[in-house]
Short mmCIF file of C-alpha atoms and ligand atoms in Angstrom, two decimals:
data_model
loop_
_atom_site.label_atom_id
_atom_site.label_comp_id
_atom_site.label_asym_id
_atom_site.label_seq_id
_atom_site.Cartn_x
_atom_site.Cartn_y
_atom_site.Cartn_z
CA MET A 1100 27.72 24.86 -194.38
CA LYS A 1101 29.88 21.80 -195.30
CA VAL A 1102 30.36 19.41 -192.46
CA LEU A 1103 31.38 15.90 -191.66
CA LEU A 1104 28.90 13.95 -189.69
CA LEU A 1105 30.32 11.05 -187.58
CA ARG A 1106 28.40 8.29 -186.06
CA PHE A 1107 29.53 5.96 -183.40
CA GLY A 1108 28.12 2.60 -182.46
CA GLU A 1109 28.84 0.38 -179.61
CA LEU A 1110 29.62 3.20 -177.21
CA TYR A 1111 25.82 3.22 -176.50
CA LEU A 1112 26.29 -0.02 -174.65
CA LYS A 1113 28.58 1.27 -172.15
CA GLY A 1114 26.18 2.74 -169.59
CA HIS A 1115 27.59 4.99 -166.96
CA ASN A 1116 30.97 4.55 -168.30
CA ARG A 1117 30.10 5.95 -171.55
CA TYR A 1118 31.68 9.44 -170.94
CA VAL A 1119 35.09 7.73 -170.53
CA PHE A 1120 34.79 6.05 -173.87
CA GLU A 1121 33.45 9.24 -175.54
CA ASN A 1122 36.40 11.35 -174.18
CA MET A 1123 38.75 8.69 -175.55
CA LEU A 1124 37.06 8.65 -178.83
CA ILE A 1125 37.20 12.52 -179.07
CA ASN A 1126 40.86 12.52 -178.16
CA ASN A 1127 41.63 9.88 -180.71
CA ILE A 1128 39.79 11.81 -183.39
CA LYS A 1129 41.94 14.94 -182.48
CA ASN A 1130 45.15 12.96 -182.51
CA MET A 1131 44.32 11.44 -185.92
CA LEU A 1132 43.60 14.83 -187.42
CA ALA A 1133 46.64 16.52 -185.86
CA GLY A 1134 47.99 19.02 -188.39
CA GLU A 1135 44.57 19.50 -189.90
CA GLU A 1136 42.41 22.66 -189.26
CA PHE A 1137 38.93 21.76 -188.03
CA LYS A 1138 36.49 22.17 -185.25
CA LEU A 1139 34.77 19.29 -183.50
CA SER A 1140 31.42 19.46 -181.84
CA LYS A 1141 29.00 17.05 -180.36
CA THR A 1142 25.36 17.20 -181.20
CA PHE A 1143 22.90 14.83 -179.90
CA GLY A 1144 24.44 11.42 -180.64
CA ARG A 1145 26.50 12.58 -183.54
CA TYR A 1146 29.89 14.36 -183.81
CA VAL A 1147 30.25 17.16 -186.37
CA ILE A 1148 33.50 18.30 -187.92
CA THR A 1149 33.23 21.79 -189.22
CA ASP A 1150 35.56 24.61 -190.27
CA TYR A 1151 37.93 22.23 -192.20
CA LYS A 1152 39.65 23.15 -195.45
CA GLU A 1153 37.41 21.72 -198.25
CA GLU A 1154 40.46 20.75 -200.36
CA ARG A 1155 41.55 18.48 -197.46
CA GLU A 1156 38.21 16.72 -197.21
CA SER A 1157 39.24 13.34 -198.81
CA GLU A 1158 42.39 13.12 -196.57
CA ILE A 1159 40.45 13.97 -193.50
CA ILE A 1160 37.80 11.35 -194.48
CA GLU A 1161 40.58 8.73 -195.02
CA LYS A 1162 42.06 9.57 -191.59
CA LEU A 1163 38.70 9.39 -189.77
CA ALA A 1164 37.90 6.18 -191.27
CA ARG A 1165 40.93 4.70 -189.39
CA VAL A 1166 39.60 5.93 -185.97
CA PHE A 1167 38.18 2.85 -184.02
CA GLY A 1168 34.75 3.46 -182.38
CA LEU A 1169 33.50 5.32 -185.40
CA TYR A 1170 30.69 3.43 -187.29
CA SER A 1171 30.21 5.49 -190.29
CA LEU A 1172 30.51 9.17 -191.51
CA SER A 1173 29.02 11.40 -194.05
CA PRO A 1174 30.06 14.51 -195.88
CA ALA A 1175 26.90 16.61 -195.41
CA ASP A 1176 25.48 20.03 -195.75
CA GLU A 1177 24.11 21.66 -192.52
CA VAL A 1178 21.11 23.87 -192.95
CA ASP A 1179 18.54 25.34 -190.58
CA ALA A 1180 15.82 22.79 -189.71
CA ASP A 1181 12.88 24.63 -191.03
CA VAL A 1182 10.57 23.23 -193.83
CA LYS A 1183 11.10 26.00 -196.32
CA THR A 1184 14.99 25.96 -196.01
CA ILE A 1185 15.17 22.17 -196.49
CA GLU A 1186 12.75 22.21 -199.54
CA ASN A 1187 14.80 24.96 -201.10
CA TYR A 1188 17.94 22.96 -200.60
CA VAL A 1189 16.51 19.88 -201.93
CA SER A 1190 15.01 21.56 -205.04
CA LYS A 1191 18.57 22.29 -206.07
CA ILE A 1192 19.81 18.73 -205.95
CA ASN A 1193 20.81 17.38 -209.37
CA CYS A 1194 20.31 13.60 -209.90
CA ASP A 1195 18.74 13.88 -213.22
CA GLY A 1196 18.35 10.56 -215.11
CA GLU A 1197 18.92 8.43 -212.00
CA SER A 1198 16.35 6.58 -209.82
CA PHE A 1199 16.32 7.97 -206.25
CA LYS A 1200 14.81 7.83 -202.71
CA VAL A 1201 14.42 10.35 -200.00
CA PHE A 1202 15.14 9.23 -196.45
CA VAL A 1203 14.00 11.49 -193.73
CA LYS A 1204 14.83 11.01 -190.07
CA ARG A 1205 13.39 13.32 -187.56
CA ALA A 1206 15.08 13.12 -184.07
CA ASP A 1207 13.35 16.37 -183.39
CA LYS A 1208 9.79 15.55 -182.87
CA SER A 1209 8.68 19.16 -182.78
CA PHE A 1210 9.47 19.48 -186.44
CA PRO A 1211 5.99 20.01 -187.85
CA ILE A 1212 5.77 17.31 -190.55
CA SER A 1213 6.03 13.57 -190.01
CA SER A 1214 9.21 11.82 -191.52
CA MET A 1215 6.95 9.89 -194.04
CA ASP A 1216 5.06 12.84 -195.27
CA PHE A 1217 8.15 14.98 -195.50
CA ALA A 1218 10.10 12.27 -197.45
CA LYS A 1219 7.05 12.20 -199.95
CA LYS A 1220 6.96 15.95 -200.23
CA LEU A 1221 10.68 16.26 -200.80
CA GLY A 1222 10.44 13.44 -203.39
CA GLU A 1223 8.00 15.40 -205.41
CA ILE A 1224 10.34 18.42 -205.29
CA VAL A 1225 13.25 16.36 -206.64
CA LEU A 1226 11.03 15.01 -209.31
CA ASN A 1227 10.03 18.53 -210.35
CA SER A 1228 13.57 19.61 -210.75
CA ASN A 1229 14.87 16.40 -212.34
CA LYS A 1230 12.46 15.65 -215.13
CA ASN A 1231 14.25 12.41 -216.23
CA SER A 1232 14.40 10.86 -212.56
CA TYR A 1233 12.00 8.50 -210.99
CA VAL A 1234 11.51 7.15 -207.48
CA ASP A 1235 12.88 3.60 -206.69
CA LEU A 1236 12.15 2.71 -203.10
CA TYR A 1237 14.09 -0.65 -203.27
CA SER A 1238 17.36 -0.07 -205.08
CA PRO A 1239 17.73 3.60 -205.88
CA GLU A 1240 20.87 4.92 -207.68
CA HIS A 1241 20.85 7.99 -205.76
CA GLU A 1242 19.98 8.25 -202.00
CA ILE A 1243 19.09 11.51 -200.39
CA TYR A 1244 19.21 11.57 -196.62
CA VAL A 1245 17.69 14.49 -194.60
CA ASP A 1246 18.57 14.05 -190.87
CA ILE A 1247 16.74 16.51 -188.61
CA ARG A 1248 18.42 16.81 -185.22
CA ILE A 1249 17.22 18.47 -182.07
CA ASN A 1250 19.89 21.24 -182.25
CA LYS A 1251 17.39 22.59 -184.93
CA LYS A 1252 19.81 21.74 -187.72
CA ALA A 1253 19.19 19.52 -190.58
CA TYR A 1254 21.95 17.39 -192.28
CA ILE A 1255 21.54 16.61 -195.89
CA PHE A 1256 23.83 14.01 -197.48
CA ASP A 1257 23.89 11.29 -200.22
CA ASN A 1258 26.77 8.96 -199.01
CA ILE A 1259 27.35 6.87 -195.83
CA ILE A 1260 30.94 5.72 -195.55
CA LYS A 1261 31.33 2.72 -193.50
CA CYS A 1262 34.13 2.89 -190.78
CA HIS A 1263 35.67 -0.02 -188.81
CA GLY A 1264 33.39 0.35 -185.62
CA GLY A 1265 34.94 -1.31 -182.57
CA LEU A 1266 36.02 0.50 -179.53
CA PRO A 1267 38.17 3.57 -178.99
CA LEU A 1268 41.89 2.72 -179.13
CA GLY A 1269 43.30 2.56 -175.52
CA SER A 1270 39.94 1.72 -173.96
CA SER A 1271 41.00 -1.98 -173.78
CA GLY A 1272 44.54 -1.20 -172.50
CA LYS A 1273 47.95 -2.10 -174.26
CA GLY A 1274 49.32 -5.36 -175.35
CA LEU A 1275 52.50 -6.75 -177.03
CA LEU A 1276 52.09 -7.97 -180.63
CA LEU A 1277 54.46 -10.72 -181.79
CA LEU A 1278 55.04 -9.31 -185.20
CA SER A 1279 56.67 -11.62 -187.74
CA GLY A 1280 57.01 -10.75 -191.42
CA GLY A 1281 54.06 -12.94 -192.39
CA ILE A 1282 50.49 -12.18 -193.32
CA ASP A 1283 48.66 -13.10 -190.03
CA SER A 1284 50.43 -11.13 -187.30
CA PRO A 1285 49.72 -7.61 -188.67
CA VAL A 1286 46.06 -8.70 -189.07
CA ALA A 1287 46.05 -9.86 -185.45
CA GLY A 1288 47.35 -6.44 -184.35
CA PHE A 1289 44.76 -4.46 -186.39
CA LEU A 1290 41.91 -6.71 -185.03
CA MET A 1291 42.88 -6.21 -181.39
CA ALA A 1292 43.27 -2.46 -182.02
CA ARG A 1293 39.83 -2.49 -183.38
CA ARG A 1294 38.59 -3.81 -179.99
CA GLY A 1295 40.37 -0.89 -178.31
CA MET A 1296 43.59 -2.47 -177.50
CA SER A 1297 46.80 -0.53 -178.36
CA PHE A 1298 50.03 -2.31 -178.54
CA GLU A 1299 53.84 -2.37 -178.83
CA ALA A 1300 55.43 -4.94 -181.14
CA LEU A 1301 58.09 -7.56 -180.81
CA HIS A 1302 60.13 -9.00 -183.53
CA PHE A 1303 62.70 -11.85 -183.37
CA HIS A 1304 65.24 -12.08 -186.16
CA SER A 1305 68.15 -14.46 -186.66
CA TYR A 1306 70.79 -12.31 -188.25
CA PRO A 1307 72.98 -13.39 -190.12
CA TYR A 1308 70.75 -16.48 -191.06
CA THR A 1309 67.91 -13.88 -191.86
CA SER A 1310 68.82 -10.80 -193.81
CA GLU A 1311 68.63 -7.11 -192.95
CA LEU A 1312 65.90 -6.93 -195.52
CA ALA A 1313 63.65 -9.16 -193.37
CA LYS A 1314 63.99 -6.66 -190.58
CA GLU A 1315 63.19 -3.85 -192.97
CA LYS A 1316 59.97 -5.64 -193.96
CA VAL A 1317 58.82 -5.75 -190.33
CA ILE A 1318 59.61 -2.16 -189.87
CA THR A 1319 57.45 -1.53 -192.99
CA LEU A 1320 54.61 -3.56 -191.57
CA ALA A 1321 54.76 -1.67 -188.22
CA ARG A 1322 54.54 1.59 -190.28
CA TYR A 1323 51.24 0.55 -191.82
CA LEU A 1324 49.83 -0.50 -188.43
CA SER A 1325 50.92 2.96 -186.99
CA LYS A 1326 48.47 4.52 -189.34
CA TYR A 1327 45.81 3.11 -187.16
CA ILE A 1328 47.40 3.43 -183.61
CA GLY A 1329 49.95 6.03 -183.82
CA LYS A 1330 53.75 5.77 -183.04
CA ILE A 1331 54.58 2.11 -182.44
CA LYS A 1332 57.51 0.90 -180.01
CA LEU A 1333 59.03 -1.92 -182.04
CA HIS A 1334 61.19 -4.24 -179.86
CA ILE A 1335 63.82 -6.14 -181.91
CA VAL A 1336 65.46 -9.12 -180.34
CA SER A 1337 68.13 -11.40 -181.71
CA PHE A 1338 67.07 -15.05 -181.61
CA THR A 1339 70.21 -16.44 -183.33
CA LYS A 1340 71.77 -17.88 -180.19
CA VAL A 1341 68.60 -19.48 -178.93
CA GLN A 1342 68.08 -21.18 -182.26
CA GLU A 1343 71.64 -22.41 -182.36
CA GLU A 1344 71.43 -23.80 -178.94
CA ILE A 1345 68.08 -25.51 -179.61
CA HIS A 1346 69.29 -26.82 -182.90
CA LYS A 1347 72.47 -28.21 -181.24
CA ARG A 1348 70.92 -29.74 -178.11
CA CYS A 1349 67.11 -30.50 -178.58
CA LYS A 1350 65.40 -33.16 -180.47
CA SER A 1351 64.64 -31.71 -183.92
CA GLU A 1352 60.96 -32.34 -183.95
CA TYR A 1353 60.60 -30.28 -180.73
CA MET A 1354 62.65 -27.39 -182.07
CA ILE A 1355 59.79 -25.17 -183.05
CA THR A 1356 57.91 -26.05 -179.85
CA ILE A 1357 60.95 -24.97 -177.77
CA MET A 1358 61.49 -21.91 -179.82
CA ARG A 1359 57.98 -20.75 -179.49
CA ARG A 1360 58.11 -21.36 -175.67
CA ILE A 1361 61.19 -19.13 -175.43
CA MET A 1362 59.55 -16.43 -177.66
CA MET A 1363 56.51 -16.52 -175.28
CA ARG A 1364 58.84 -16.22 -172.24
CA VAL A 1365 60.62 -13.26 -173.72
CA ALA A 1366 57.32 -11.66 -174.63
CA ASN A 1367 56.09 -12.24 -171.11
CA ARG A 1368 59.20 -10.59 -169.57
CA LEU A 1369 58.90 -7.54 -171.90
CA CYS A 1370 55.26 -7.35 -170.91
CA GLU A 1371 56.27 -7.20 -167.14
CA LYS A 1372 59.06 -4.76 -167.84
CA TYR A 1373 56.85 -2.32 -169.92
CA ASN A 1374 53.60 -2.93 -168.17
CA LEU A 1375 51.83 -4.45 -171.07
CA GLY A 1376 48.72 -6.49 -170.29
CA ALA A 1377 48.51 -9.11 -172.95
CA ILE A 1378 50.37 -11.03 -175.65
CA ILE A 1379 48.84 -10.96 -179.18
CA THR A 1380 49.86 -13.55 -181.87
CA GLY A 1381 48.70 -14.27 -185.48
CA GLU A 1382 48.09 -17.94 -184.82
CA SER A 1383 45.17 -19.64 -186.60
CA LEU A 1384 43.92 -23.06 -185.40
CA GLY A 1385 45.46 -25.89 -187.48
CA GLN A 1386 47.36 -23.64 -189.90
CA VAL A 1387 50.69 -25.32 -189.25
CA ALA A 1388 52.02 -27.82 -186.82
CA SER A 1389 52.81 -25.25 -184.27
CA GLN A 1390 49.18 -24.03 -184.18
CA THR A 1391 47.41 -27.22 -183.17
CA MET A 1392 45.49 -27.17 -179.87
CA GLN A 1393 48.20 -29.13 -178.16
CA SER A 1394 51.02 -27.08 -179.54
CA MET A 1395 49.17 -23.91 -178.31
CA THR A 1396 48.71 -25.51 -174.85
CA VAL A 1397 52.51 -26.27 -174.55
CA THR A 1398 53.66 -22.76 -175.80
CA GLY A 1399 51.09 -20.94 -173.87
CA SER A 1400 51.70 -22.84 -170.69
CA VAL A 1401 54.87 -20.74 -169.94
CA VAL A 1402 52.72 -17.59 -169.71
CA ASP A 1403 50.45 -17.70 -166.61
CA GLU A 1404 49.65 -14.17 -165.47
CA ILE A 1405 48.51 -12.37 -168.62
CA PRO A 1406 46.26 -13.64 -171.35
CA ILE A 1407 47.53 -14.63 -174.93
CA PHE A 1408 45.13 -13.20 -177.51
CA ARG A 1409 44.92 -14.92 -180.88
CA PRO A 1410 42.24 -12.89 -182.80
CA CYS A 1411 42.88 -14.92 -186.07
CA ILE A 1412 42.33 -18.31 -184.29
CA ALA A 1413 39.12 -19.10 -186.06
CA MET A 1414 39.55 -17.27 -189.34
CA ASP A 1415 40.31 -19.02 -192.59
CA LYS A 1416 43.44 -17.95 -194.50
CA GLU A 1417 41.28 -16.31 -197.11
CA GLU A 1418 39.60 -14.11 -194.60
CA ILE A 1419 42.84 -13.23 -193.05
CA ILE A 1420 44.31 -12.20 -196.44
CA GLN A 1421 41.18 -10.06 -197.11
CA VAL A 1422 41.73 -8.06 -194.00
CA SER A 1423 45.52 -7.78 -194.71
CA LYS A 1424 44.64 -6.37 -198.11
CA SER A 1425 42.25 -3.85 -196.58
CA ILE A 1426 44.98 -2.58 -194.17
CA ASN A 1427 47.61 -2.65 -197.06
CA THR A 1428 50.09 -4.97 -195.36
CA TYR A 1429 49.41 -7.84 -197.78
CA ASP A 1430 51.87 -6.76 -200.42
CA THR A 1431 54.68 -6.36 -197.89
CA SER A 1432 53.78 -9.57 -196.06
CA ILE A 1433 54.27 -11.75 -199.23
CA LEU A 1434 57.71 -10.33 -200.05
CA PRO A 1435 60.01 -13.47 -199.95
CA TYR A 1436 62.34 -12.72 -196.99
CA GLU A 1437 62.82 -15.52 -194.53
CA ASP A 1438 61.44 -15.50 -190.98
CA CYS A 1439 63.53 -16.67 -188.17
CA CYS A 1440 61.03 -19.49 -187.77
CA THR A 1441 61.92 -20.93 -191.16
CA VAL A 1442 65.74 -21.07 -190.36
CA PHE A 1443 66.69 -24.58 -189.07
CA LEU A 1444 63.17 -25.79 -189.90
CA PRO A 1445 62.95 -29.48 -188.93
CA LYS A 1446 61.42 -31.98 -191.37
CA ASN A 1447 58.92 -33.34 -189.05
CA PRO A 1448 57.82 -30.84 -186.29
CA VAL A 1449 55.64 -32.61 -183.65
CA ILE A 1450 51.95 -32.01 -184.07
CA LYS A 1451 50.91 -33.09 -180.58
CA PRO A 1452 53.78 -32.06 -178.26
CA THR A 1453 53.46 -32.55 -174.47
CA ILE A 1454 54.51 -30.15 -171.80
CA LYS A 1455 56.37 -32.94 -170.05
CA GLN A 1456 58.45 -33.72 -173.21
CA ALA A 1457 59.03 -30.06 -173.78
CA MET A 1458 60.39 -29.57 -170.32
CA HIS A 1459 62.62 -32.61 -170.86
CA GLU A 1460 64.00 -31.08 -174.07
CA GLU A 1461 64.50 -27.76 -172.28
CA SER A 1462 66.69 -29.46 -169.67
CA PHE A 1463 69.57 -29.64 -172.23
CA ILE A 1464 69.67 -25.89 -172.75
CA ASN A 1465 69.91 -22.95 -170.23
CA VAL A 1466 66.49 -21.50 -170.80
CA ASP A 1467 66.79 -18.66 -168.11
CA ALA A 1468 70.12 -17.40 -169.46
CA LEU A 1469 68.92 -17.39 -173.01
CA VAL A 1470 65.74 -15.47 -172.15
CA ASN A 1471 67.84 -13.01 -170.12
CA GLU A 1472 70.15 -12.40 -173.00
CA CYS A 1473 67.27 -11.80 -175.31
CA VAL A 1474 65.65 -9.29 -173.04
CA ASP A 1475 68.85 -7.50 -172.20
CA GLY A 1476 69.92 -7.20 -175.79
CA GLU A 1477 66.74 -5.88 -177.24
CA GLU A 1478 66.93 -2.92 -179.62
CA ILE A 1479 63.95 -0.59 -179.57
CA LEU A 1480 62.73 1.51 -182.60
CA GLU A 1481 60.01 4.13 -182.62
CA ILE A 1482 57.96 3.56 -185.89
CA GLU A 1483 55.61 6.01 -187.40
P1 ATP B 2341 52.54 -14.91 -189.65
O1 ATP B 2341 51.84 -14.88 -190.99
O2 ATP B 2341 51.92 -13.88 -188.75
O3 ATP B 2341 54.02 -14.93 -189.76
P2 ATP B 2341 52.55 -17.77 -189.59
O4 ATP B 2341 51.29 -18.30 -190.22
O5 ATP B 2341 53.71 -17.69 -190.40
O6 ATP B 2341 52.15 -16.30 -188.97
P3 ATP B 2341 54.07 -18.82 -187.44
O7 ATP B 2341 55.32 -18.54 -188.26
O8 ATP B 2341 53.86 -20.24 -186.84
O9 ATP B 2341 52.74 -18.55 -188.33
O10 ATP B 2341 53.87 -17.87 -186.38
C1 ATP B 2341 52.79 -17.78 -185.48
C2 ATP B 2341 52.74 -16.45 -184.81
O11 ATP B 2341 54.01 -16.41 -183.93
C3 ATP B 2341 52.87 -15.37 -185.68
O12 ATP B 2341 51.56 -14.93 -186.14
C4 ATP B 2341 53.51 -14.21 -184.75
O13 ATP B 2341 52.56 -13.66 -183.93
C5 ATP B 2341 54.47 -15.02 -183.99
N1 ATP B 2341 55.92 -15.08 -184.69
C6 ATP B 2341 56.31 -15.96 -185.52
N2 ATP B 2341 57.51 -15.59 -185.91
C7 ATP B 2341 57.75 -14.47 -185.21
C8 ATP B 2341 58.93 -13.65 -185.23
N3 ATP B 2341 60.07 -13.83 -185.91
N4 ATP B 2341 58.89 -12.52 -184.47
C9 ATP B 2341 57.85 -12.27 -183.69
N5 ATP B 2341 56.70 -13.00 -183.72
C10 ATP B 2341 56.79 -14.15 -184.48
MG1 MG B 2342 55.46 -16.54 -189.92
#
């Protein structure tokens, strides 16, 4: 019988809370495969998907590979775990002309032959039926895995597809992702989701200084992220008035600092309003003037009851780009529409701002009223 064998990793570490994580993982698998025909069962440290339509196999594998908490998966054949049946199955494997290696794993110690001996025996059988093949223990072209489990079934497969690992989505709560149109913030969302944190997203636009296309771009990015976390609530907030006010009244080198402090305040208020437990940004240390240690101290200081997670903080741009390509957001992120941060950009943004000076600059504008206006004026879209 054709099956998909699913392996999970870190859940083992979770001690007596493990069943909570497992239930979440199972639910997430079911949600991800909604609309597909399948059965899911648990067998001794593995999940097994059966009774699915074979012509849907590649789509199902693609979907499963996006479920966080899964470590790897293999399309496999399930046979009864007796010596003759397995030998008979293996004798029909065709890998002629290729080097190969047989891997046997025996979780069921009552199986009558040791793993090593059985692997040797199966190797001989493969050689007999594939006259132009040879055994290569170090870098075989074809790998044959025989996994004997205590449910008296053996799973035979030749491919291990790596998944993302991490923790089941939702097991680390829900945050608010500050989603710009750039490369970094979608990656930040993905990385937190892999650690089990689901999220809503918040985007600031400066219409008419930024175009409708810039907003469309963010919607597209959110759609890619929704492939991992399901429907995303996208909060869209107009930042035009905030920027005009700051531009008019504050020192230009502090413009970005003050803007970012107001973004954080708005994010903080939305977290309170919608019961979200953390703010997530795509900041990376030293990438631009607003991402120095001092800048992050000054912008982060307006948020004190929830953490600000910056999963890209220690990543090089190249690494961030790699992740963004792997989650398909890169091509959208590099489209040349302006972000609200680039409108009114000062020539010399301060690299080492201070909280004291930031507060002084803020005394020339009505911060509370501006934040209220942002929060009250939000537009909410459901993206999937
Ligand atoms: P990104 O590639 O994510 O846009 P960036 O390198 O362009 O990042 P900044 O523009 O300084 O860096 O933004 C830093 C972070 O602030 C972003 O990663 C994002 O989390 C948040 N941010 C910036 N602009 C916006 C925006 N218009 N709406 C929502 N969040 C934003
Ligand atoms: Mg940006």
